[in-house]
Amino acid sequence: MSQLAQISTRIEGNAIVASVVGEVDISNASEIGSALEGSVPQRALGLVLDLSKATYIDSAGVHLLFRLGGRLTRRRQQLRVVVPDSSPIFKLVNLAGLGWTVPRDPGVPEALSKLRAEVTPELGEEAWVSGPDAPLYY
C-alpha cells in the first residue's frame, strides 16, 4: 500500500467500516479501491467509508468513490461516506456532487444507523436502495 494513505477495516455487526487516513490521489486510488472492494463480503449490508482523517483527495479519488458506490449498489449493498463538515476534503466532495449518488454522513455512528435503517426493512415494508445506476427493490 502507498505511504500516502493507510486503510483499516473492521466489522460492525452486519456492516464493514473502513477508515482511510492520509491522501487519496492518482498514485494510490486504484490500489485503495481494490482493497476496499475486497473488504466487503457479499453477506454484508454495505460499507461505511470513514474519510474523516483523509487530508487530500483528487479527481481519481472522487472517481473511486463513484465507482465503488455503483459496484456496491449492483450487489444490492450500500456505500455511505463519512466526511465531517470540518474536514479538509468537505468542499471538494460537495463540489463533485458525490451526495447525489453516495450518501454522506458527519460520523460513523450516524452512517451505520442510516445504513441499517435503509437496507434492513421493517417487517412488511419494502427497502429501497438508491444508486447511480437505478433504484433497486428487494
mmCIF file of N, CA and C in Angstrom:
data_model
loop_
_atom_site.group_PDB
_atom_site.id
_atom_site.type_symbol
_atom_site.label_atom_id
_atom_site.label_comp_id
_atom_site.label_asym_id
_atom_site.label_seq_id
_atom_site.Cartn_x
_atom_site.Cartn_y
_atom_site.Cartn_z
ATOM 1 N N MET A 1 0.855 -1.186 0.000
ATOM 2 C CA MET A 1 0.000 0.000 0.000
ATOM 3 C C MET A 1 0.892 1.236 0.000
ATOM 4 N N SER A 2 0.428 2.256 -0.629
ATOM 5 C CA SER A 2 1.144 3.524 -0.728
ATOM 6 C C SER A 2 1.396 4.128 0.653
ATOM 7 N N GLN A 3 2.474 4.865 0.757
ATOM 8 C CA GLN A 3 2.791 5.556 2.016
ATOM 9 C C GLN A 3 1.899 6.775 2.237
ATOM 10 N N LEU A 4 1.183 7.211 1.205
ATOM 11 C CA LEU A 4 0.326 8.393 1.334
ATOM 12 C C LEU A 4 -0.931 8.135 2.143
ATOM 13 N N ALA A 5 -1.397 6.891 2.147
ATOM 14 C CA ALA A 5 -2.650 6.581 2.836
ATOM 15 C C ALA A 5 -2.575 5.220 3.508
ATOM 16 N N GLN A 6 -3.269 5.105 4.627
ATOM 17 C CA GLN A 6 -3.405 3.833 5.321
ATOM 18 C C GLN A 6 -4.888 3.517 5.429
ATOM 19 N N ILE A 7 -5.207 2.231 5.273
ATOM 20 C CA ILE A 7 -6.593 1.773 5.368
ATOM 21 C C ILE A 7 -6.692 0.770 6.505
ATOM 22 N N SER A 8 -7.731 0.915 7.306
ATOM 23 C CA SER A 8 -8.050 -0.088 8.311
ATOM 24 C C SER A 8 -9.520 -0.443 8.168
ATOM 25 N N THR A 9 -9.842 -1.700 8.388
ATOM 26 C CA THR A 9 -11.235 -2.140 8.295
ATOM 27 C C THR A 9 -11.617 -2.902 9.548
ATOM 28 N N ARG A 10 -12.906 -2.840 9.845
ATOM 29 C CA ARG A 10 -13.434 -3.607 10.961
ATOM 30 C C ARG A 10 -14.884 -3.967 10.653
ATOM 31 N N ILE A 11 -15.366 -4.975 11.339
ATOM 32 C CA ILE A 11 -16.749 -5.410 11.176
ATOM 33 C C ILE A 11 -17.567 -4.808 12.305
ATOM 34 N N GLU A 12 -18.673 -4.180 11.958
ATOM 35 C CA GLU A 12 -19.615 -3.612 12.931
ATOM 36 C C GLU A 12 -20.964 -4.266 12.679
ATOM 37 N N GLY A 13 -21.224 -5.356 13.368
ATOM 38 C CA GLY A 13 -22.477 -6.078 13.160
ATOM 39 C C GLY A 13 -22.489 -6.677 11.770
ATOM 40 N N ASN A 14 -23.414 -6.233 10.930
ATOM 41 C CA ASN A 14 -23.521 -6.756 9.577
ATOM 42 C C ASN A 14 -23.031 -5.753 8.527
ATOM 43 N N ALA A 15 -22.158 -4.836 8.928
ATOM 44 C CA ALA A 15 -21.585 -3.842 8.010
ATOM 45 C C ALA A 15 -20.070 -3.799 8.178
ATOM 46 N N ILE A 16 -19.402 -3.304 7.168
ATOM 47 C CA ILE A 16 -17.960 -3.111 7.201
ATOM 48 C C ILE A 16 -17.688 -1.621 7.345
ATOM 49 N N VAL A 17 -16.781 -1.270 8.237
ATOM 50 C CA VAL A 17 -16.344 0.122 8.392
ATOM 51 C C VAL A 17 -14.879 0.165 7.993
ATOM 52 N N ALA A 18 -14.568 0.986 7.007
ATOM 53 C CA ALA A 18 -13.188 1.166 6.563
ATOM 54 C C ALA A 18 -12.805 2.620 6.795
ATOM 55 N N SER A 19 -11.607 2.825 7.314
ATOM 56 C CA SER A 19 -11.105 4.178 7.563
ATOM 57 C C SER A 19 -9.884 4.412 6.690
ATOM 58 N N VAL A 20 -9.855 5.581 6.060
ATOM 59 C CA VAL A 20 -8.711 5.981 5.249
ATOM 60 C C VAL A 20 -8.081 7.189 5.916
ATOM 61 N N VAL A 21 -6.787 7.074 6.185
ATOM 62 C CA VAL A 21 -6.024 8.167 6.791
ATOM 63 C C VAL A 21 -4.972 8.596 5.787
ATOM 64 N N GLY A 22 -4.933 9.891 5.480
ATOM 65 C CA GLY A 22 -3.922 10.402 4.562
ATOM 66 C C GLY A 22 -4.518 10.913 3.273
ATOM 67 N N GLU A 23 -3.771 10.727 2.176
ATOM 68 C CA GLU A 23 -4.136 11.285 0.881
ATOM 69 C C GLU A 23 -4.576 10.200 -0.103
ATOM 70 N N VAL A 24 -5.630 10.513 -0.855
ATOM 71 C CA VAL A 24 -6.103 9.628 -1.917
ATOM 72 C C VAL A 24 -5.942 10.399 -3.217
ATOM 73 N N ASP A 25 -5.035 9.922 -4.068
ATOM 74 C CA ASP A 25 -4.810 10.601 -5.341
ATOM 75 C C ASP A 25 -4.555 9.585 -6.444
ATOM 76 N N ILE A 26 -4.173 10.072 -7.599
ATOM 77 C CA ILE A 26 -3.995 9.193 -8.756
ATOM 78 C C ILE A 26 -2.946 8.110 -8.513
ATOM 79 N N SER A 27 -2.008 8.371 -7.630
ATOM 80 C CA SER A 27 -0.950 7.392 -7.381
ATOM 81 C C SER A 27 -1.409 6.194 -6.556
ATOM 82 N N ASN A 28 -2.491 6.332 -5.805
ATOM 83 C CA ASN A 28 -2.919 5.224 -4.945
ATOM 84 C C ASN A 28 -4.417 4.904 -5.011
ATOM 85 N N ALA A 29 -5.182 5.633 -5.793
ATOM 86 C CA ALA A 29 -6.639 5.432 -5.833
ATOM 87 C C ALA A 29 -7.019 4.026 -6.292
ATOM 88 N N SER A 30 -6.339 3.512 -7.285
ATOM 89 C CA SER A 30 -6.656 2.172 -7.787
ATOM 90 C C SER A 30 -6.375 1.108 -6.724
ATOM 91 N N GLU A 31 -5.264 1.241 -6.051
ATOM 92 C CA GLU A 31 -4.889 0.298 -5.001
ATOM 93 C C GLU A 31 -5.874 0.366 -3.823
ATOM 94 N N ILE A 32 -6.254 1.569 -3.440
ATOM 95 C CA ILE A 32 -7.228 1.749 -2.356
ATOM 96 C C ILE A 32 -8.579 1.168 -2.764
ATOM 97 N N GLY A 33 -8.995 1.432 -3.999
ATOM 98 C CA GLY A 33 -10.264 0.904 -4.489
ATOM 99 C C GLY A 33 -10.308 -0.613 -4.449
ATOM 100 N N SER A 34 -9.241 -1.249 -4.886
ATOM 101 C CA SER A 34 -9.183 -2.708 -4.857
ATOM 102 C C SER A 34 -9.267 -3.238 -3.430
ATOM 103 N N ALA A 35 -8.551 -2.591 -2.521
ATOM 104 C CA ALA A 35 -8.578 -3.020 -1.114
ATOM 105 C C ALA A 35 -9.968 -2.859 -0.526
ATOM 106 N N LEU A 36 -10.638 -1.757 -0.828
ATOM 107 C CA LEU A 36 -11.978 -1.522 -0.284
ATOM 108 C C LEU A 36 -12.986 -2.508 -0.860
ATOM 109 N N GLU A 37 -12.938 -2.721 -2.167
ATOM 110 C CA GLU A 37 -13.872 -3.663 -2.792
ATOM 111 C C GLU A 37 -13.698 -5.059 -2.228
ATOM 112 N N GLY A 38 -12.465 -5.453 -1.989
ATOM 113 C CA GLY A 38 -12.192 -6.780 -1.454
ATOM 114 C C GLY A 38 -12.551 -6.949 0.011
ATOM 115 N N SER A 39 -12.793 -5.845 0.694
ATOM 116 C CA SER A 39 -13.086 -5.921 2.132
ATOM 117 C C SER A 39 -14.568 -6.135 2.439
ATOM 118 N N VAL A 40 -15.426 -6.073 1.422
ATOM 119 C CA VAL A 40 -16.873 -6.165 1.648
ATOM 120 C C VAL A 40 -17.390 -7.519 1.162
ATOM 121 N N PRO A 41 -17.684 -8.429 2.088
ATOM 122 C CA PRO A 41 -18.236 -9.724 1.666
ATOM 123 C C PRO A 41 -19.675 -9.565 1.172
ATOM 124 N N GLN A 42 -20.117 -10.522 0.398
ATOM 125 C CA GLN A 42 -21.467 -10.483 -0.183
ATOM 126 C C GLN A 42 -22.555 -10.413 0.887
ATOM 127 N N ARG A 43 -22.329 -10.996 2.050
ATOM 128 C CA ARG A 43 -23.357 -11.032 3.099
ATOM 129 C C ARG A 43 -23.475 -9.729 3.888
ATOM 130 N N ALA A 44 -22.543 -8.800 3.708
ATOM 131 C CA ALA A 44 -22.586 -7.524 4.438
ATOM 132 C C ALA A 44 -23.665 -6.613 3.862
ATOM 133 N N LEU A 45 -24.252 -5.784 4.713
ATOM 134 C CA LEU A 45 -25.230 -4.795 4.246
ATOM 135 C C LEU A 45 -24.572 -3.748 3.365
ATOM 136 N N GLY A 46 -23.330 -3.433 3.673
ATOM 137 C CA GLY A 46 -22.640 -2.428 2.898
ATOM 138 C C GLY A 46 -21.368 -1.980 3.577
ATOM 139 N N LEU A 47 -20.865 -0.847 3.104
ATOM 140 C CA LEU A 47 -19.597 -0.303 3.564
ATOM 141 C C LEU A 47 -19.788 1.130 4.038
ATOM 142 N N VAL A 48 -19.299 1.410 5.231
ATOM 143 C CA VAL A 48 -19.198 2.780 5.719
ATOM 144 C C VAL A 48 -17.738 3.164 5.556
ATOM 145 N N LEU A 49 -17.480 4.138 4.699
ATOM 146 C CA LEU A 49 -16.120 4.579 4.418
ATOM 147 C C LEU A 49 -15.857 5.876 5.173
ATOM 148 N N ASP A 50 -15.031 5.779 6.200
ATOM 149 C CA ASP A 50 -14.726 6.921 7.058
ATOM 150 C C ASP A 50 -13.543 7.697 6.474
ATOM 151 N N LEU A 51 -13.829 8.869 5.931
ATOM 152 C CA LEU A 51 -12.802 9.740 5.372
ATOM 153 C C LEU A 51 -12.546 10.945 6.273
ATOM 154 N N SER A 52 -12.920 10.839 7.536
ATOM 155 C CA SER A 52 -12.764 11.975 8.445
ATOM 156 C C SER A 52 -11.300 12.319 8.698
ATOM 157 N N LYS A 53 -10.383 11.377 8.445
ATOM 158 C CA LYS A 53 -8.954 11.659 8.630
ATOM 159 C C LYS A 53 -8.207 11.706 7.301
ATOM 160 N N ALA A 54 -8.958 11.780 6.213
ATOM 161 C CA ALA A 54 -8.335 11.977 4.901
ATOM 162 C C ALA A 54 -7.962 13.457 4.786
ATOM 163 N N THR A 55 -6.759 13.713 4.342
ATOM 164 C CA THR A 55 -6.281 15.099 4.273
ATOM 165 C C THR A 55 -6.335 15.672 2.866
ATOM 166 N N TYR A 56 -6.465 14.800 1.865
ATOM 167 C CA TYR A 56 -6.474 15.261 0.476
ATOM 168 C C TYR A 56 -7.142 14.201 -0.379
ATOM 169 N N ILE A 57 -7.893 14.654 -1.378
ATOM 170 C CA ILE A 57 -8.480 13.744 -2.355
ATOM 171 C C ILE A 57 -8.520 14.488 -3.686
ATOM 172 N N ASP A 58 -8.106 13.818 -4.760
ATOM 173 C CA ASP A 58 -8.162 14.452 -6.069
ATOM 174 C C ASP A 58 -9.256 13.793 -6.905
ATOM 175 N N SER A 59 -9.290 14.114 -8.190
ATOM 176 C CA SER A 59 -10.363 13.594 -9.050
ATOM 177 C C SER A 59 -10.329 12.070 -9.154
ATOM 178 N N ALA A 60 -9.158 11.464 -9.090
ATOM 179 C CA ALA A 60 -9.082 9.995 -9.116
ATOM 180 C C ALA A 60 -9.726 9.403 -7.869
ATOM 181 N N GLY A 61 -9.554 10.066 -6.738
ATOM 182 C CA GLY A 61 -10.191 9.622 -5.505
ATOM 183 C C GLY A 61 -11.696 9.775 -5.548
ATOM 184 N N VAL A 62 -12.170 10.875 -6.111
ATOM 185 C CA VAL A 62 -13.610 11.091 -6.245
ATOM 186 C C VAL A 62 -14.199 10.042 -7.194
ATOM 187 N N HIS A 63 -13.506 9.783 -8.291
ATOM 188 C CA HIS A 63 -13.963 8.763 -9.238
ATOM 189 C C HIS A 63 -14.045 7.394 -8.549
ATOM 190 N N LEU A 64 -13.071 7.100 -7.706
ATOM 191 C CA LEU A 64 -13.081 5.856 -6.932
ATOM 192 C C LEU A 64 -14.363 5.750 -6.106
ATOM 193 N N LEU A 65 -14.783 6.826 -5.464
ATOM 194 C CA LEU A 65 -15.983 6.801 -4.624
ATOM 195 C C LEU A 65 -17.236 6.547 -5.468
ATOM 196 N N PHE A 66 -17.345 7.206 -6.626
ATOM 197 C CA PHE A 66 -18.490 6.964 -7.501
ATOM 198 C C PHE A 66 -18.504 5.508 -7.982
ATOM 199 N N ARG A 67 -17.343 5.006 -8.407
ATOM 200 C CA ARG A 67 -17.252 3.638 -8.915
ATOM 201 C C ARG A 67 -17.581 2.623 -7.825
ATOM 202 N N LEU A 68 -17.037 2.813 -6.638
ATOM 203 C CA LEU A 68 -17.297 1.903 -5.521
ATOM 204 C C LEU A 68 -18.776 1.910 -5.151
ATOM 205 N N GLY A 69 -19.381 3.091 -5.124
ATOM 206 C CA GLY A 69 -20.815 3.182 -4.834
ATOM 207 C C GLY A 69 -21.643 2.421 -5.857
ATOM 208 N N GLY A 70 -21.296 2.544 -7.129
ATOM 209 C CA GLY A 70 -22.010 1.831 -8.188
ATOM 210 C C GLY A 70 -21.867 0.330 -8.089
ATOM 211 N N ARG A 71 -20.662 -0.132 -7.799
ATOM 212 C CA ARG A 71 -20.436 -1.578 -7.681
ATOM 213 C C ARG A 71 -21.201 -2.165 -6.505
ATOM 214 N N LEU A 72 -21.187 -1.473 -5.388
ATOM 215 C CA LEU A 72 -21.922 -1.981 -4.228
ATOM 216 C C LEU A 72 -23.421 -1.974 -4.487
ATOM 217 N N THR A 73 -23.915 -0.950 -5.161
ATOM 218 C CA THR A 73 -25.344 -0.886 -5.479
ATOM 219 C C THR A 73 -25.752 -2.058 -6.365
ATOM 220 N N ARG A 74 -24.922 -2.388 -7.339
ATOM 221 C CA ARG A 74 -25.239 -3.537 -8.191
ATOM 222 C C ARG A 74 -25.256 -4.841 -7.408
ATOM 223 N N ARG A 75 -24.534 -4.896 -6.304
ATOM 224 C CA ARG A 75 -24.539 -6.073 -5.435
ATOM 225 C C ARG A 75 -25.633 -5.969 -4.369
ATOM 226 N N ARG A 76 -26.471 -4.939 -4.483
ATOM 227 C CA ARG A 76 -27.541 -4.668 -3.515
ATOM 228 C C ARG A 76 -26.985 -4.397 -2.122
ATOM 229 N N GLN A 77 -25.891 -3.681 -2.119
ATOM 230 C CA GLN A 77 -25.286 -3.203 -0.886
ATOM 231 C C GLN A 77 -25.196 -1.688 -0.998
ATOM 232 N N GLN A 78 -24.804 -1.046 0.063
ATOM 233 C CA GLN A 78 -24.758 0.410 0.045
ATOM 234 C C GLN A 78 -23.410 0.920 0.519
ATOM 235 N N LEU A 79 -23.004 2.033 -0.047
ATOM 236 C CA LEU A 79 -21.825 2.758 0.408
ATOM 237 C C LEU A 79 -22.302 4.038 1.068
ATOM 238 N N ARG A 80 -21.814 4.298 2.265
ATOM 239 C CA ARG A 80 -22.049 5.569 2.949
ATOM 240 C C ARG A 80 -20.676 6.131 3.272
ATOM 241 N N VAL A 81 -20.476 7.406 2.975
ATOM 242 C CA VAL A 81 -19.188 8.052 3.172
ATOM 243 C C VAL A 81 -19.284 9.023 4.336
ATOM 244 N N VAL A 82 -18.311 8.950 5.246
ATOM 245 C CA VAL A 82 -18.253 9.851 6.395
ATOM 246 C C VAL A 82 -17.247 10.952 6.091
ATOM 247 N N VAL A 83 -17.768 12.175 5.964
ATOM 248 C CA VAL A 83 -16.940 13.366 5.765
ATOM 249 C C VAL A 83 -17.539 14.464 6.629
ATOM 250 N N PRO A 84 -16.922 14.755 7.768
ATOM 251 C CA PRO A 84 -17.445 15.821 8.631
ATOM 252 C C PRO A 84 -17.355 17.191 7.943
ATOM 253 N N ASP A 85 -18.208 18.112 8.366
ATOM 254 C CA ASP A 85 -18.208 19.461 7.796
ATOM 255 C C ASP A 85 -16.860 20.160 7.957
ATOM 256 N N SER A 86 -16.098 19.811 8.974
ATOM 257 C CA SER A 86 -14.807 20.454 9.238
ATOM 258 C C SER A 86 -13.647 19.789 8.494
ATOM 259 N N SER A 87 -13.923 18.754 7.731
ATOM 260 C CA SER A 87 -12.876 18.016 7.028
ATOM 261 C C SER A 87 -12.249 18.850 5.913
ATOM 262 N N PRO A 88 -10.943 18.681 5.675
ATOM 263 C CA PRO A 88 -10.304 19.406 4.580
ATOM 264 C C PRO A 88 -10.824 18.996 3.202
ATOM 265 N N ILE A 89 -11.473 17.835 3.094
ATOM 266 C CA ILE A 89 -11.984 17.405 1.786
ATOM 267 C C ILE A 89 -13.480 17.673 1.618
ATOM 268 N N PHE A 90 -14.102 18.298 2.607
ATOM 269 C CA PHE A 90 -15.550 18.520 2.584
ATOM 270 C C PHE A 90 -15.997 19.300 1.343
ATOM 271 N N LYS A 91 -15.336 20.408 1.051
ATOM 272 C CA LYS A 91 -15.754 21.241 -0.089
ATOM 273 C C LYS A 91 -15.635 20.490 -1.407
ATOM 274 N N LEU A 92 -14.549 19.751 -1.580
ATOM 275 C CA LEU A 92 -14.364 19.016 -2.826
ATOM 276 C C LEU A 92 -15.435 17.949 -3.004
ATOM 277 N N VAL A 93 -15.751 17.230 -1.943
ATOM 278 C CA VAL A 93 -16.775 16.187 -2.014
ATOM 279 C C VAL A 93 -18.121 16.804 -2.407
ATOM 280 N N ASN A 94 -18.435 17.962 -1.848
ATOM 281 C CA ASN A 94 -19.692 18.636 -2.200
ATOM 282 C C ASN A 94 -19.671 19.164 -3.630
ATOM 283 N N LEU A 95 -18.568 19.773 -4.043
ATOM 284 C CA LEU A 95 -18.458 20.297 -5.401
ATOM 285 C C LEU A 95 -18.569 19.190 -6.443
ATOM 286 N N ALA A 96 -18.047 18.026 -6.127
ATOM 287 C CA ALA A 96 -18.098 16.896 -7.059
ATOM 288 C C ALA A 96 -19.500 16.306 -7.175
ATOM 289 N N GLY A 97 -20.408 16.666 -6.275
ATOM 290 C CA GLY A 97 -21.769 16.153 -6.316
ATOM 291 C C GLY A 97 -21.893 14.723 -5.840
ATOM 292 N N LEU A 98 -20.977 14.302 -5.015
ATOM 293 C CA LEU A 98 -20.993 12.918 -4.531
ATOM 294 C C LEU A 98 -22.292 12.583 -3.811
ATOM 295 N N GLY A 99 -22.829 13.547 -3.077
ATOM 296 C CA GLY A 99 -24.050 13.317 -2.314
ATOM 297 C C GLY A 99 -25.259 12.942 -3.151
ATOM 298 N N TRP A 100 -25.209 13.185 -4.459
ATOM 299 C CA TRP A 100 -26.329 12.812 -5.325
ATOM 300 C C TRP A 100 -26.415 11.304 -5.513
ATOM 301 N N THR A 101 -25.286 10.607 -5.376
ATOM 302 C CA THR A 101 -25.298 9.162 -5.594
ATOM 303 C C THR A 101 -24.804 8.359 -4.402
ATOM 304 N N VAL A 102 -23.953 8.957 -3.582
ATOM 305 C CA VAL A 102 -23.410 8.268 -2.414
ATOM 306 C C VAL A 102 -23.732 9.116 -1.182
ATOM 307 N N PRO A 103 -24.522 8.595 -0.255
ATOM 308 C CA PRO A 103 -24.883 9.375 0.934
ATOM 309 C C PRO A 103 -23.656 9.731 1.778
ATOM 310 N N ARG A 104 -23.650 10.966 2.288
ATOM 311 C CA ARG A 104 -22.573 11.456 3.145
ATOM 312 C C ARG A 104 -23.121 11.679 4.542
ATOM 313 N N ASP A 105 -22.359 11.264 5.540
ATOM 314 C CA ASP A 105 -22.753 11.433 6.934
ATOM 315 C C ASP A 105 -21.633 12.118 7.694
ATOM 316 N N PRO A 106 -21.966 12.819 8.798
ATOM 317 C CA PRO A 106 -20.931 13.507 9.581
ATOM 318 C C PRO A 106 -20.124 12.601 10.498
ATOM 319 N N GLY A 107 -20.633 11.396 10.787
ATOM 320 C CA GLY A 107 -19.925 10.489 11.688
ATOM 321 C C GLY A 107 -20.267 9.039 11.413
ATOM 322 N N VAL A 108 -19.431 8.133 11.888
ATOM 323 C CA VAL A 108 -19.627 6.701 11.677
ATOM 324 C C VAL A 108 -20.908 6.195 12.349
ATOM 325 N N PRO A 109 -21.216 6.584 13.601
ATOM 326 C CA PRO A 109 -22.461 6.066 14.203
ATOM 327 C C PRO A 109 -23.712 6.419 13.393
ATOM 328 N N GLU A 110 -23.763 7.650 12.874
ATOM 329 C CA GLU A 110 -24.911 8.056 12.053
ATOM 330 C C GLU A 110 -24.967 7.245 10.766
ATOM 331 N N ALA A 111 -23.813 7.033 10.144
ATOM 332 C CA ALA A 111 -23.760 6.270 8.899
ATOM 333 C C ALA A 111 -24.220 4.835 9.108
ATOM 334 N N LEU A 112 -23.761 4.212 10.183
ATOM 335 C CA LEU A 112 -24.182 2.837 10.469
ATOM 336 C C LEU A 112 -25.678 2.755 10.731
ATOM 337 N N SER A 113 -26.188 3.696 11.485
ATOM 338 C CA SER A 113 -27.616 3.721 11.790
ATOM 339 C C SER A 113 -28.447 3.870 10.520
ATOM 340 N N LYS A 114 -28.059 4.793 9.643
ATOM 341 C CA LYS A 114 -28.808 5.017 8.402
ATOM 342 C C LYS A 114 -28.654 3.844 7.440
ATOM 343 N N LEU A 115 -27.475 3.254 7.399
ATOM 344 C CA LEU A 115 -27.264 2.086 6.544
ATOM 345 C C LEU A 115 -28.208 0.960 6.942
ATOM 346 N N ARG A 116 -28.270 0.688 8.222
ATOM 347 C CA ARG A 116 -29.140 -0.391 8.700
ATOM 348 C C ARG A 116 -30.612 -0.053 8.475
ATOM 349 N N ALA A 117 -30.993 1.205 8.671
ATOM 350 C CA ALA A 117 -32.392 1.608 8.500
ATOM 351 C C ALA A 117 -32.825 1.532 7.040
ATOM 352 N N GLU A 118 -31.936 1.892 6.112
ATOM 353 C CA GLU A 118 -32.310 1.910 4.699
ATOM 354 C C GLU A 118 -32.239 0.547 4.046
ATOM 355 N N VAL A 119 -31.351 -0.291 4.500
ATOM 356 C CA VAL A 119 -31.165 -1.581 3.857
ATOM 357 C C VAL A 119 -31.968 -2.680 4.536
ATOM 358 N N THR A 120 -32.249 -2.534 5.817
ATOM 359 C CA THR A 120 -32.993 -3.546 6.550
ATOM 360 C C THR A 120 -34.412 -3.045 6.793
ATOM 361 N N PRO A 121 -35.372 -3.507 6.006
ATOM 362 C CA PRO A 121 -36.738 -3.007 6.170
ATOM 363 C C PRO A 121 -37.404 -3.557 7.423
ATOM 364 N N GLU A 122 -38.348 -2.798 7.909
ATOM 365 C CA GLU A 122 -39.203 -3.289 8.986
ATOM 366 C C GLU A 122 -40.103 -4.369 8.398
ATOM 367 N N LEU A 123 -40.627 -5.206 9.229
ATOM 368 C CA LEU A 123 -41.487 -6.281 8.777
ATOM 369 C C LEU A 123 -42.652 -5.722 7.960
ATOM 370 N N GLY A 124 -42.825 -6.232 6.758
ATOM 371 C CA GLY A 124 -43.924 -5.802 5.903
ATOM 372 C C GLY A 124 -43.615 -4.590 5.053
ATOM 373 N N GLU A 125 -42.407 -4.041 5.136
ATOM 374 C CA GLU A 125 -42.052 -2.878 4.319
ATOM 375 C C GLU A 125 -41.040 -3.282 3.264
ATOM 376 N N GLU A 126 -41.025 -2.512 2.159
ATOM 377 C CA GLU A 126 -40.003 -2.709 1.144
ATOM 378 C C GLU A 126 -38.822 -1.817 1.459
ATOM 379 N N ALA A 127 -37.630 -2.298 1.161
ATOM 380 C CA ALA A 127 -36.427 -1.468 1.300
ATOM 381 C C ALA A 127 -36.078 -0.936 -0.080
ATOM 382 N N TRP A 128 -35.671 0.286 -0.131
ATOM 383 C CA TRP A 128 -35.268 0.894 -1.388
ATOM 384 C C TRP A 128 -33.818 1.315 -1.262
ATOM 385 N N VAL A 129 -33.005 0.815 -2.147
ATOM 386 C CA VAL A 129 -31.595 1.162 -2.146
ATOM 387 C C VAL A 129 -31.343 1.990 -3.394
ATOM 388 N N SER A 130 -30.982 3.258 -3.214
ATOM 389 C CA SER A 130 -30.741 4.110 -4.364
ATOM 390 C C SER A 130 -29.291 3.993 -4.779
ATOM 391 N N GLY A 131 -29.023 4.334 -6.014
ATOM 392 C CA GLY A 131 -27.650 4.292 -6.504
ATOM 393 C C GLY A 131 -27.523 4.986 -7.824
ATOM 394 N N PRO A 132 -26.312 5.049 -8.351
ATOM 395 C CA PRO A 132 -26.085 5.771 -9.586
ATOM 396 C C PRO A 132 -26.700 5.100 -10.804
ATOM 397 N N ASP A 133 -26.963 3.802 -10.739
ATOM 398 C CA ASP A 133 -27.488 3.099 -11.917
ATOM 399 C C ASP A 133 -28.999 3.211 -12.005
ATOM 400 N N ALA A 134 -29.685 2.777 -10.982
ATOM 401 C CA ALA A 134 -31.144 2.791 -10.974
ATOM 402 C C ALA A 134 -31.615 2.325 -9.614
ATOM 403 N N PRO A 135 -32.833 2.684 -9.236
ATOM 404 C CA PRO A 135 -33.337 2.176 -7.957
ATOM 405 C C PRO A 135 -33.528 0.667 -8.028
ATOM 406 N N LEU A 136 -33.228 0.018 -6.956
ATOM 407 C CA LEU A 136 -33.397 -1.425 -6.873
ATOM 408 C C LEU A 136 -34.325 -1.747 -5.720
ATOM 409 N N TYR A 137 -35.231 -2.664 -5.943
ATOM 410 C CA TYR A 137 -36.102 -3.119 -4.890
ATOM 411 C C TYR A 137 -35.766 -4.560 -4.590
ATOM 412 N N TYR A 138 -35.904 -4.949 -3.332
ATOM 413 C CA TYR A 138 -35.738 -6.364 -2.989
ATOM 414 C C TYR A 138 -36.618 -6.711 -1.837
#
